[in-house]
Coordinates of C-alpha atoms and ligand atoms in Angstrom, one line a residue:
M1 CA -110.1 -11.5 63.2
G2 CA -110.0 -12.9 59.7
F3 CA -108.8 -10.8 56.8
C4 CA -110.3 -10.4 53.3
G5 CA -108.1 -8.9 50.6
W6 CA -105.1 -8.8 52.9
F7 CA -103.5 -11.7 54.8
G8 CA -102.2 -9.5 57.6
K9 CA -98.7 -11.0 57.4
T10 CA -95.2 -9.8 56.7
L11 CA -92.2 -12.0 55.8
R12 CA -89.0 -10.4 57.2
V13 CA -85.7 -11.7 55.9
N14 CA -82.4 -10.5 57.5
L15 CA -79.6 -11.2 55.1
S16 CA -76.9 -10.4 57.7
T17 CA -78.0 -13.0 60.1
G18 CA -80.0 -15.3 57.8
I19 CA -82.9 -15.1 60.2
I20 CA -86.4 -15.3 58.6
T21 CA -89.5 -14.4 60.6
E22 CA -93.2 -14.0 60.0
E23 CA -95.0 -11.0 61.6
N24 CA -98.6 -9.9 62.0
I25 CA -99.7 -6.6 60.5
G26 CA -102.6 -4.9 62.4
Q27 CA -105.9 -4.2 60.7
K28 CA -105.5 -0.4 61.4
V29 CA -102.1 -0.2 59.6
L30 CA -103.6 -2.0 56.6
S31 CA -106.7 0.1 56.5
D32 CA -104.7 3.4 56.9
W33 CA -101.9 2.6 54.4
I34 CA -103.7 0.0 52.2
G35 CA -100.6 -1.7 50.7
G36 CA -98.0 -1.1 48.0
R37 CA -96.6 2.4 48.1
G38 CA -98.5 3.4 51.2
I39 CA -97.4 0.6 53.4
G40 CA -93.9 0.7 51.9
A41 CA -93.6 4.4 52.8
W42 CA -94.8 3.5 56.3
V43 CA -92.1 0.9 56.8
V44 CA -89.3 2.9 55.1
A45 CA -90.1 6.1 57.1
G46 CA -90.4 4.1 60.3
E47 CA -87.5 1.7 60.0
V48 CA -84.8 3.1 57.8
P49 CA -82.5 5.2 60.0
A50 CA -82.1 8.9 59.2
C51 CA -79.3 9.8 56.7
C52 CA -78.2 6.1 56.3
D53 CA -76.2 5.0 53.2
P54 CA -78.8 3.7 50.7
L55 CA -76.3 1.1 49.6
G56 CA -75.4 0.2 53.2
E57 CA -76.7 -2.5 55.6
E58 CA -79.3 -0.2 57.2
N59 CA -81.4 0.5 54.2
K60 CA -84.4 -1.8 53.7
L61 CA -86.1 -3.1 50.6
V62 CA -89.8 -3.5 51.0
F63 CA -91.8 -5.5 48.5
A64 CA -95.5 -4.9 49.1
T65 CA -98.6 -6.2 47.4
G66 CA -102.1 -4.6 47.8
P67 CA -105.4 -5.9 48.8
L68 CA -106.5 -6.3 45.2
T69 CA -103.4 -8.2 44.2
G70 CA -104.4 -11.7 43.3
A71 CA -108.1 -11.0 43.8
G72 CA -108.9 -11.0 40.1
V73 CA -109.4 -7.3 39.6
P74 CA -108.3 -6.2 36.0
G75 CA -105.1 -4.2 36.1
A76 CA -104.5 -4.8 39.8
G77 CA -102.1 -7.8 39.7
R78 CA -99.2 -5.5 40.6
F79 CA -96.7 -5.1 43.4
S80 CA -94.3 -2.4 44.5
A81 CA -90.9 -2.1 46.1
S82 CA -89.8 0.8 48.3
A83 CA -86.5 1.9 49.9
K84 CA -84.3 4.9 50.2
S85 CA -83.0 5.7 46.7
P86 CA -79.3 5.5 46.0
L87 CA -79.8 7.7 43.0
T88 CA -81.7 10.5 44.7
G89 CA -81.4 10.0 48.5
T90 CA -85.2 10.5 48.6
I91 CA -87.8 7.9 49.6
L92 CA -88.5 5.7 46.6
D93 CA -91.1 3.3 45.3
S94 CA -91.6 1.7 42.0
N95 CA -94.3 -0.8 40.9
A96 CA -94.6 -3.4 38.2
G97 CA -97.1 -5.9 36.7
G98 CA -96.5 -9.5 35.6
R99 CA -97.2 -12.4 37.9
W100 CA -94.5 -12.1 40.6
G101 CA -96.6 -9.9 42.9
I102 CA -99.5 -12.3 42.7
R103 CA -97.3 -15.3 43.4
L104 CA -95.7 -13.6 46.4
K105 CA -99.1 -12.7 47.8
K106 CA -100.4 -16.2 47.3
N107 CA -97.9 -17.4 49.9
G108 CA -100.0 -15.6 52.4
Y109 CA -97.9 -12.4 52.7
D110 CA -98.8 -8.8 52.1
M111 CA -95.3 -7.7 52.4
L112 CA -91.7 -8.9 52.2
I113 CA -89.1 -6.8 54.1
I114 CA -85.4 -7.5 53.2
E115 CA -82.9 -6.1 55.6
G116 CA -79.1 -6.4 56.3
T117 CA -76.5 -7.5 53.8
S118 CA -75.5 -11.0 52.9
A119 CA -71.8 -12.0 53.0
G120 CA -72.0 -13.5 49.5
P121 CA -74.5 -13.8 46.6
V122 CA -77.8 -15.4 47.6
Y123 CA -81.3 -15.9 46.2
L124 CA -84.5 -16.1 48.3
K125 CA -87.0 -18.8 47.6
I126 CA -90.6 -18.4 48.8
E127 CA -92.8 -21.4 48.1
E128 CA -96.2 -22.1 49.6
G129 CA -95.5 -20.0 52.7
T130 CA -92.0 -21.3 53.3
A131 CA -88.9 -19.1 52.7
S132 CA -85.3 -20.1 52.4
L133 CA -82.0 -18.5 51.4
H134 CA -79.8 -20.2 48.8
E135 CA -76.2 -19.6 47.6
A136 CA -76.3 -17.8 44.2
G137 CA -72.6 -17.6 43.2
D138 CA -73.4 -19.4 40.0
L139 CA -75.9 -16.7 39.1
W140 CA -73.8 -13.7 39.9
G141 CA -72.8 -12.0 36.6
A142 CA -75.7 -13.5 34.7
D143 CA -78.0 -11.2 32.8
V144 CA -81.8 -11.1 33.5
R145 CA -82.8 -13.7 30.9
E146 CA -80.1 -16.2 32.0
T147 CA -81.0 -15.7 35.7
N148 CA -84.7 -16.2 35.0
D149 CA -84.1 -19.3 32.8
K150 CA -81.7 -20.9 35.3
L151 CA -84.0 -20.4 38.3
K152 CA -87.1 -21.5 36.4
D153 CA -85.3 -24.7 35.3
K154 CA -84.5 -25.4 38.9
L155 CA -87.7 -24.3 40.6
G156 CA -90.4 -24.9 37.9
N157 CA -92.4 -22.8 35.5
E158 CA -95.0 -21.9 38.1
T159 CA -92.3 -19.9 39.9
S160 CA -91.9 -16.2 39.2
I161 CA -88.5 -14.5 39.5
A162 CA -87.6 -10.9 40.4
C163 CA -83.9 -10.4 39.9
I164 CA -81.1 -8.0 39.1
G165 CA -78.7 -8.0 36.2
P166 CA -75.1 -7.0 36.1
A167 CA -76.0 -3.3 36.6
G168 CA -77.5 -4.0 40.0
E169 CA -74.5 -6.1 41.0
N170 CA -72.2 -3.3 40.0
L171 CA -74.3 -0.8 42.0
V172 CA -75.3 1.4 39.0
K173 CA -77.3 4.1 40.7
F174 CA -80.2 3.6 38.3
A175 CA -80.2 -0.2 38.2
S176 CA -83.6 -1.8 38.0
V177 CA -85.2 -4.9 39.5
M178 CA -86.7 -7.0 36.7
N179 CA -89.5 -9.5 37.3
D180 CA -91.1 -12.2 35.1
G181 CA -88.3 -11.6 32.6
H182 CA -89.3 -8.3 31.2
R183 CA -91.3 -6.3 33.8
A184 CA -89.3 -3.5 35.5
L185 CA -89.2 -1.8 38.8
G186 CA -87.3 0.8 36.9
R187 CA -86.8 4.0 38.6
G188 CA -84.4 5.2 41.3
G189 CA -82.0 2.4 41.7
L190 CA -83.8 -0.4 43.5
G191 CA -81.6 -2.9 41.6
A192 CA -78.5 -1.3 43.2
V193 CA -80.1 -1.7 46.7
M194 CA -80.7 -5.3 46.0
G195 CA -77.1 -5.7 44.6
A196 CA -75.6 -4.0 47.6
K197 CA -77.4 -6.6 49.7
K198 CA -76.0 -9.4 47.5
L199 CA -79.5 -10.6 46.8
K200 CA -79.5 -11.8 43.2
A201 CA -83.2 -12.9 43.0
V202 CA -86.4 -13.6 44.8
A203 CA -88.3 -16.6 43.5
A204 CA -92.0 -16.8 44.4
K205 CA -94.6 -19.6 44.0
G206 CA -97.9 -19.8 45.9
S207 CA -101.4 -20.9 45.6
R208 CA -103.4 -19.5 48.6
K209 CA -106.7 -17.9 47.7
V210 CA -107.3 -14.2 48.3
E211 CA -110.6 -14.0 50.0
V212 CA -113.2 -11.4 48.9
A213 CA -115.6 -10.0 51.5
N214 CA -118.6 -9.2 49.3
K215 CA -118.6 -11.4 46.2
E216 CA -121.9 -10.0 44.8
K217 CA -120.7 -6.4 45.0
F218 CA -117.3 -7.5 43.7
D219 CA -118.7 -9.3 40.6
F220 CA -120.9 -6.3 39.8
M221 CA -117.9 -3.9 40.0
I222 CA -115.8 -6.2 37.7
Y223 CA -118.7 -6.2 35.3
E224 CA -118.9 -2.4 35.4
A225 CA -115.1 -2.0 35.0
G226 CA -115.3 -4.2 31.9
K227 CA -117.9 -1.8 30.4
W228 CA -115.9 1.3 31.2
L229 CA -112.7 -0.2 29.8
K230 CA -114.5 -1.1 26.5
A231 CA -116.2 2.4 26.3
N232 CA -113.0 4.3 26.7
P233 CA -111.1 4.8 23.4
I234 CA -107.7 4.8 25.1
T235 CA -108.2 1.5 26.9
S236 CA -110.2 -0.2 24.2
Q237 CA -108.3 1.0 21.1
G238 CA -105.2 3.2 21.6
L239 CA -103.4 1.0 24.1
P240 CA -104.5 -2.4 22.8
E241 CA -103.6 -1.6 19.2
F242 CA -100.5 0.5 19.6
G243 CA -99.4 0.3 23.3
T244 CA -98.0 3.4 25.0
P245 CA -96.0 4.4 21.9
V246 CA -99.3 5.7 20.6
L247 CA -98.3 8.9 22.5
V248 CA -95.3 9.6 20.3
K249 CA -97.2 11.4 17.5
L250 CA -99.5 13.3 19.9
F251 CA -96.8 14.8 22.1
N252 CA -94.5 15.5 19.2
A253 CA -97.3 17.3 17.4
L254 CA -97.9 19.5 20.5
G255 CA -94.2 20.4 20.5
V256 CA -93.5 18.9 24.0
F257 CA -91.5 15.8 22.9
P258 CA -88.0 16.7 24.1
T259 CA -85.0 16.0 21.9
R260 CA -81.2 16.2 22.3
N261 CA -81.2 16.6 26.1
F262 CA -84.2 19.0 26.1
Q263 CA -82.5 21.4 23.6
G264 CA -85.4 20.8 21.2
S265 CA -89.1 19.9 21.6
Q266 CA -90.1 18.3 18.3
Y267 CA -88.5 15.4 16.5
P268 CA -88.7 15.6 12.7
D269 CA -88.8 11.8 12.1
A270 CA -91.2 11.0 15.0
L271 CA -93.5 9.1 12.7
N272 CA -90.8 6.5 12.1
I273 CA -90.7 5.6 15.8
S274 CA -94.4 6.0 16.5
G275 CA -96.8 3.3 17.8
E276 CA -98.5 3.2 14.4
T277 CA -95.2 2.5 12.6
I278 CA -94.1 -0.1 15.2
A279 CA -97.5 -1.9 14.7
E280 CA -97.1 -1.9 11.0
L281 CA -93.5 -3.0 10.8
M282 CA -92.6 -5.0 13.9
T283 CA -95.5 -6.1 16.1
A284 CA -95.8 -9.8 16.4
G285 CA -98.4 -10.0 19.2
R286 CA -99.8 -8.4 22.3
K287 CA -98.9 -9.1 25.9
G288 CA -99.7 -7.6 29.2
C289 CA -100.3 -8.1 32.9
Y290 CA -102.1 -11.2 34.2
G291 CA -105.9 -10.8 34.0
C292 CA -105.9 -7.4 32.3
P293 CA -108.1 -7.1 29.2
V294 CA -106.0 -4.2 27.8
Q295 CA -102.8 -6.1 27.2
C296 CA -100.9 -3.0 26.2
A297 CA -97.4 -4.5 25.8
R298 CA -96.1 -5.4 22.3
L299 CA -94.1 -8.4 21.3
L300 CA -91.8 -7.3 18.5
K301 CA -90.0 -9.1 15.7
T302 CA -86.3 -8.2 15.5
K303 CA -83.5 -9.5 13.3
T304 CA -82.4 -11.9 16.0
G305 CA -85.8 -13.1 17.3
T306 CA -88.5 -11.5 19.4
T307 CA -88.4 -9.0 22.2
L308 CA -90.9 -7.0 24.3
G309 CA -91.2 -3.6 22.7
P310 CA -90.1 -0.3 24.2
E311 CA -92.7 1.8 26.0
Y312 CA -93.3 5.4 25.1
E313 CA -90.8 6.7 27.7
S314 CA -88.1 4.3 26.6
I315 CA -88.5 5.1 22.9
W316 CA -88.0 8.7 23.8
A317 CA -85.1 8.3 26.2
L318 CA -83.1 5.9 24.0
G319 CA -84.2 7.8 20.8
P320 CA -84.9 11.5 20.3
E321 CA -83.4 12.4 23.7
C322 CA -80.1 11.2 22.3
G323 CA -80.8 12.5 18.8
I324 CA -81.5 9.0 17.6
G325 CA -84.5 8.0 15.3
D326 CA -83.5 4.6 14.2
L327 CA -86.2 2.2 15.4
D328 CA -84.0 -1.0 15.3
T329 CA -81.4 0.7 17.5
I330 CA -84.0 1.9 20.0
V331 CA -85.5 -1.6 20.2
E332 CA -82.0 -3.1 20.7
A333 CA -81.1 -0.6 23.3
N334 CA -84.3 -1.2 25.2
H335 CA -83.6 -4.9 25.1
L336 CA -80.1 -4.4 26.3
C337 CA -81.2 -2.3 29.2
N338 CA -83.7 -4.9 30.2
Q339 CA -81.2 -7.7 30.1
L340 CA -78.5 -5.8 32.0
G341 CA -81.1 -4.5 34.5
L342 CA -80.9 -0.7 33.7
D343 CA -83.7 1.9 34.0
T344 CA -84.2 2.9 30.3
V345 CA -85.2 6.5 31.1
S346 CA -82.2 7.3 33.4
T347 CA -79.9 5.5 31.0
G348 CA -81.1 7.4 28.0
V349 CA -81.2 10.8 29.7
T350 CA -77.7 10.3 31.2
I351 CA -76.4 9.4 27.8
G352 CA -78.2 12.4 26.3
C353 CA -76.5 14.6 28.9
T354 CA -73.1 13.1 28.1
M355 CA -73.8 13.9 24.4
E356 CA -74.5 17.5 25.2
L357 CA -71.4 17.8 27.4
E358 CA -69.4 16.4 24.4
E359 CA -71.1 18.9 22.1
K360 CA -70.1 21.8 24.4
G361 CA -66.6 20.5 24.8
I362 CA -67.0 20.0 28.5
F363 CA -66.6 16.2 28.8
N364 CA -64.7 14.4 25.9
T365 CA -66.1 10.9 25.4
G366 CA -66.5 10.8 21.7
L367 CA -70.2 10.2 22.2
S368 CA -72.3 12.6 20.0
F369 CA -76.0 13.1 19.4
G370 CA -77.2 10.5 16.9
D371 CA -74.4 8.1 17.5
T372 CA -76.2 4.7 17.5
T373 CA -73.2 2.5 17.9
G374 CA -71.8 4.8 20.7
M375 CA -75.1 4.6 22.6
L376 CA -75.2 0.8 22.5
R377 CA -71.6 0.7 23.7
A378 CA -72.3 3.2 26.4
I379 CA -75.2 1.1 27.8
K380 CA -72.8 -1.8 28.3
Q381 CA -70.1 0.4 29.8
I382 CA -72.6 1.8 32.3
A383 CA -73.8 -1.7 33.4
Y384 CA -70.3 -2.9 33.9
R385 CA -68.9 0.4 35.0
E386 CA -66.2 0.3 32.4
G387 CA -64.3 3.4 31.2
D388 CA -66.4 6.5 31.2
G389 CA -69.4 4.2 32.0
D390 CA -68.2 4.3 35.6
L391 CA -69.1 8.0 35.9
L392 CA -72.3 7.7 33.8
A393 CA -73.4 4.9 36.2
E394 CA -73.7 7.6 38.9
G395 CA -76.6 9.3 36.9
S396 CA -76.8 12.6 35.1
R397 CA -76.7 14.9 38.1
R398 CA -73.5 13.5 39.6
L399 CA -72.0 13.3 36.1
A400 CA -72.7 16.9 35.2
E401 CA -71.8 18.3 38.6
R402 CA -68.4 16.5 38.4
C403 CA -67.9 18.2 35.1
G404 CA -68.8 21.6 36.7
A405 CA -71.8 21.8 34.5
G406 CA -74.8 20.7 36.7
Q407 CA -77.2 22.8 34.7
Y408 CA -77.1 20.3 31.8
A409 CA -78.5 17.5 33.9
M410 CA -82.2 17.1 33.0
Q411 CA -83.2 15.9 36.4
V412 CA -85.2 16.8 39.6
K413 CA -83.8 15.7 42.9
G414 CA -81.4 13.5 41.0
L415 CA -84.0 11.5 39.1
E416 CA -83.9 12.0 35.3
L417 CA -86.9 13.6 33.7
T418 CA -89.3 11.8 31.4
A419 CA -90.7 12.4 27.9
Y420 CA -92.6 15.6 28.4
D421 CA -91.2 19.1 27.9
P422 CA -92.9 21.0 30.8
R423 CA -92.4 24.3 29.1
G424 CA -95.5 23.4 27.0
L425 CA -97.3 21.6 29.9
Q426 CA -97.2 23.9 32.9
G427 CA -98.8 21.5 35.3
M428 CA -96.3 18.8 34.4
G429 CA -93.6 21.3 35.4
L430 CA -95.1 21.7 38.8
G431 CA -95.6 17.9 39.1
F432 CA -92.0 17.3 38.2
A433 CA -90.7 19.9 40.6
T434 CA -92.7 18.7 43.6
S435 CA -92.4 15.0 43.0
N436 CA -91.2 13.2 46.1
R437 CA -89.1 10.7 44.2
G438 CA -87.7 13.3 41.8
G439 CA -88.3 13.9 38.1
C440 CA -91.3 11.5 37.6
H441 CA -94.3 12.0 35.4
L442 CA -96.4 9.4 37.3
R443 CA -96.8 11.2 40.6
A444 CA -99.1 13.7 38.9
Y445 CA -99.9 12.9 35.3
M446 CA -100.9 16.4 34.4
A447 CA -100.4 15.5 30.7
G448 CA -103.8 13.8 31.2
P449 CA -105.8 17.1 31.6
E450 CA -103.3 19.2 29.7
A451 CA -103.0 17.1 26.6
L452 CA -105.3 14.0 26.6
G453 CA -108.4 15.7 28.1
V454 CA -108.5 13.3 31.0
P455 CA -110.6 13.8 33.1
K456 CA -111.2 17.1 31.2
M457 CA -109.1 19.4 29.0
V458 CA -107.4 22.4 30.6
D459 CA -105.2 25.1 29.1
R460 CA -101.7 23.6 29.0
F461 CA -99.9 27.0 28.7
S462 CA -101.6 28.5 31.8
A463 CA -100.0 28.3 35.2
G464 CA -103.4 29.2 36.8
G465 CA -105.3 26.5 38.6
K466 CA -102.5 24.0 38.2
A467 CA -101.6 23.7 41.9
G468 CA -104.9 22.3 43.0
L469 CA -105.1 19.9 40.1
T470 CA -101.6 18.7 40.7
I471 CA -102.2 18.1 44.4
T472 CA -105.4 16.1 43.6
Q473 CA -103.5 14.0 41.1
Q474 CA -100.6 13.4 43.5
N475 CA -102.9 12.3 46.3
V476 CA -105.0 10.0 44.0
S477 CA -101.8 8.5 42.5
A478 CA -100.5 7.7 46.0
A479 CA -103.7 5.9 46.9
I480 CA -103.9 4.0 43.5
D481 CA -100.2 3.0 43.9
S482 CA -101.2 1.6 47.2
L483 CA -104.1 -0.6 46.0
I484 CA -102.0 -1.3 43.7
A485 CA -103.7 -0.6 40.4
C486 CA -102.5 0.3 36.9
R487 CA -102.7 4.0 36.0
F488 CA -103.9 3.2 32.5
I489 CA -106.9 1.5 34.0
N490 CA -107.5 4.7 36.0
L491 CA -107.8 6.6 32.6
A492 CA -111.1 4.7 32.1
V493 CA -112.4 4.1 35.6
S494 CA -112.7 6.7 38.4
E495 CA -111.5 6.8 42.0
E496 CA -115.1 6.0 43.0
Y497 CA -114.8 2.6 41.3
F498 CA -111.5 1.9 43.2
A499 CA -113.1 2.9 46.5
R500 CA -116.1 0.6 45.8
I501 CA -114.0 -2.4 44.7
L502 CA -111.7 -1.9 47.6
S503 CA -114.6 -2.0 49.9
A504 CA -116.0 -5.2 48.2
V505 CA -112.7 -7.0 48.5
T506 CA -111.7 -6.0 52.0
G507 CA -115.0 -5.5 53.7
V508 CA -113.8 -2.1 55.0
D509 CA -116.0 0.8 54.0
Y510 CA -114.0 3.2 51.7
Q511 CA -115.5 6.2 50.1
T512 CA -113.8 8.3 47.4
Q513 CA -112.8 10.9 49.9
D514 CA -111.1 8.3 52.0
L515 CA -108.8 7.4 49.1
H516 CA -108.0 11.1 48.7
R517 CA -107.2 11.4 52.4
I518 CA -105.1 8.3 52.5
G519 CA -103.2 9.6 49.4
E520 CA -102.6 12.9 51.2
R521 CA -101.3 11.1 54.3
I522 CA -98.9 9.1 52.1
W523 CA -97.7 12.2 50.3
N524 CA -97.0 14.1 53.5
L525 CA -95.2 11.1 55.1
E526 CA -93.0 10.9 52.0
R527 CA -92.4 14.7 52.3
L528 CA -91.4 14.3 56.0
F529 CA -89.0 11.5 55.1
N530 CA -87.3 13.7 52.5
L531 CA -87.1 16.7 54.9
R532 CA -85.4 14.5 57.4
E533 CA -82.9 13.5 54.7
G534 CA -82.0 17.1 54.1
F535 CA -84.3 18.0 51.2
D536 CA -86.0 21.4 51.3
C537 CA -87.9 23.9 49.1
S538 CA -84.7 24.6 47.1
H539 CA -85.0 21.1 45.7
D540 CA -88.6 21.7 44.4
T541 CA -87.3 23.1 41.2
L542 CA -86.4 22.3 37.6
P543 CA -83.3 22.4 35.5
P544 CA -82.5 26.1 34.6
R545 CA -83.1 25.4 30.9
L546 CA -86.8 24.8 31.5
L547 CA -87.2 27.9 33.6
E548 CA -85.2 30.3 31.6
E549 CA -84.8 29.2 27.9
P550 CA -88.0 29.4 25.9
I551 CA -88.8 26.6 23.4
Q552 CA -87.5 27.8 20.1
E553 CA -89.9 26.4 17.6
G554 CA -93.2 24.5 17.0
P555 CA -96.6 24.9 18.7
S556 CA -95.1 25.4 22.2
S557 CA -92.5 28.0 21.1
G558 CA -91.9 30.9 23.4
S559 CA -92.8 29.1 26.6
V560 CA -90.9 28.5 29.9
V561 CA -92.2 27.0 33.1
E562 CA -93.7 29.6 35.4
L563 CA -92.8 27.7 38.4
K564 CA -92.7 30.3 41.2
P565 CA -96.4 31.3 41.3
M566 CA -97.5 27.7 41.0
L567 CA -95.2 26.5 43.7
E568 CA -96.3 29.3 46.2
E569 CA -100.0 28.3 45.6
Y570 CA -99.0 24.6 45.9
Y571 CA -97.4 25.0 49.3
R572 CA -100.4 27.0 50.5
F573 CA -103.0 24.5 49.3
R574 CA -101.1 21.7 50.8
G575 CA -101.1 23.3 54.2
W576 CA -97.3 23.7 54.2
N577 CA -95.4 26.8 55.2
E578 CA -93.6 29.0 52.6
S579 CA -90.5 26.7 52.9
G580 CA -92.5 23.7 52.0
V581 CA -92.8 22.2 55.5
P582 CA -96.1 20.7 56.6
S583 CA -97.7 22.7 59.4
P584 CA -98.3 21.0 62.8
G585 CA -102.0 21.3 62.2
K586 CA -101.8 19.5 58.9
L587 CA -99.7 16.7 60.5
R588 CA -102.2 16.3 63.3
E589 CA -105.1 16.2 60.8
L590 CA -103.3 13.4 59.0
G591 CA -102.2 11.5 62.1
L592 CA -98.5 12.1 61.3
E593 CA -97.6 14.3 64.3
D594 CA -95.3 11.7 65.8
F595 CA -93.0 11.4 62.8
K596 CA -89.7 13.1 63.6
C597 CA -88.1 15.1 60.8
Ligands
SF4_601 S1 -103.1 -1.6 31.0 FE1 -101.2 -2.6 30.4 S2 -99.7 -2.1 32.1 FE2 -101.9 -1.7 32.8 S3 -102.4 -3.7 33.8 FE3 -103.2 -3.7 31.7 S4 -101.5 -4.8 30.5 FE4 -100.7 -4.1 32.5

């Protein structure tokens, strides 16, 4: 049968043998898992052997597009990559915008599975449905810009590149994969997985058309989405004018903007690093994902040229989290991380942890809070694993544990936390603790209801009612990450819109509740994978500081995260037992009873 939205094809590349094959994907698999994170989880859970080394030959790297990718839906030109994480040992996915995903899809593939390990550096070229491996010794050691430029010179400007920098080659546990020069699959170390496989880059160029099942309904939904995006102040004003840094002032004002490794929760000079200040002093233009009207990224003027500006999370991680408020340094550090192929959040939080260990006399590196030169030096040392950078390259949890001071690592399941102090946002605390990939704010963006009033405002200090809301957000995010659509777009358009446009593109009838059910299935499969890898309820927790030490000052002072009652309710509502294991009935209900954990 013919497909709309999907092509029903996987490209599988075995780097150990050099064998490249094309496989069919069944309609039921596509309908049940949609694409992106969902189908990535289905492959990783089904094909990656239990307890394998994430940097070994057995781990697989799954690049997946979604049925909306390349179909012309605003904010849905994205792709994702999934694997077992070398940073956390959990299942991992990360998604990015740019053009690479569209160009992969337009080769006629929904998915690219990379397996095995190459004997020497290679890059993969995929052009108009034909794939080939090429020697990449001359690219090994190059940073992201150089790799991108060299491959584009060779393959043409219509080719998109996803590649690793020196950090991925050196197996830094939080190395990123960068695509289209500046877009990042940032979290969890996918760059290290690619580096371990000796795969420097994947170049994609394609022009096949993505068929849409119901053009009339599709056009109407695109028209509707345009109206909603214009009507919403976040997507029509906040993000286009200031980008995600618009959040700096708000979260700082609420006293939930962590500083100095979460020792403080407000930064006195936050205004200097806010979206408004960046717009006034540095912004040279707007950029964004292909076909998206919001264009939320900023092109910034620097002393040496232009660069793409840091997002909210990066400003925080490379700034106040390290006691740094100098905008030029933050912009330079962000640029450096992107060129070396490092996740900005894990880099900043690991350096912040190092600074606290120095402050407490536990680990003597000479790196103190506020040390701008030291931070820039540390970033390079991490990427090349030089000196103390070799230990920092393992991430904050391993670093702190090796110093006998694990409590100072601000992480969950090994993934560094992001720019929200959950002591003043109780639901964020539950979301962090239960996140399947570790300390991630995107699995359940409870700051939406707790601080932005999206979809409606709730009491941020109350633990009551947060379990149900967190579960809903986690399930919805799993479905949206499978379409794959941008979360910012989801601030303006509802799940109902996504169900309707998905139906229009694929011709499969999806209702809103179907997306919730698919999201729940994905969430439970990810949970089963993690249980199989040795995670249990003891890992659904937060750093002791957030549970025991109240915020000292500001509008959130006096608060700690009341995790225990939220977690008990969360397990119950999920249909899991008190140890956080899904019940046989829940697994049958979701069609997951055959997965062995
Ligand atoms: S809102 Fe920003 S990140 Fe999202 S699709 Fe548009 S440009 Fe890309």
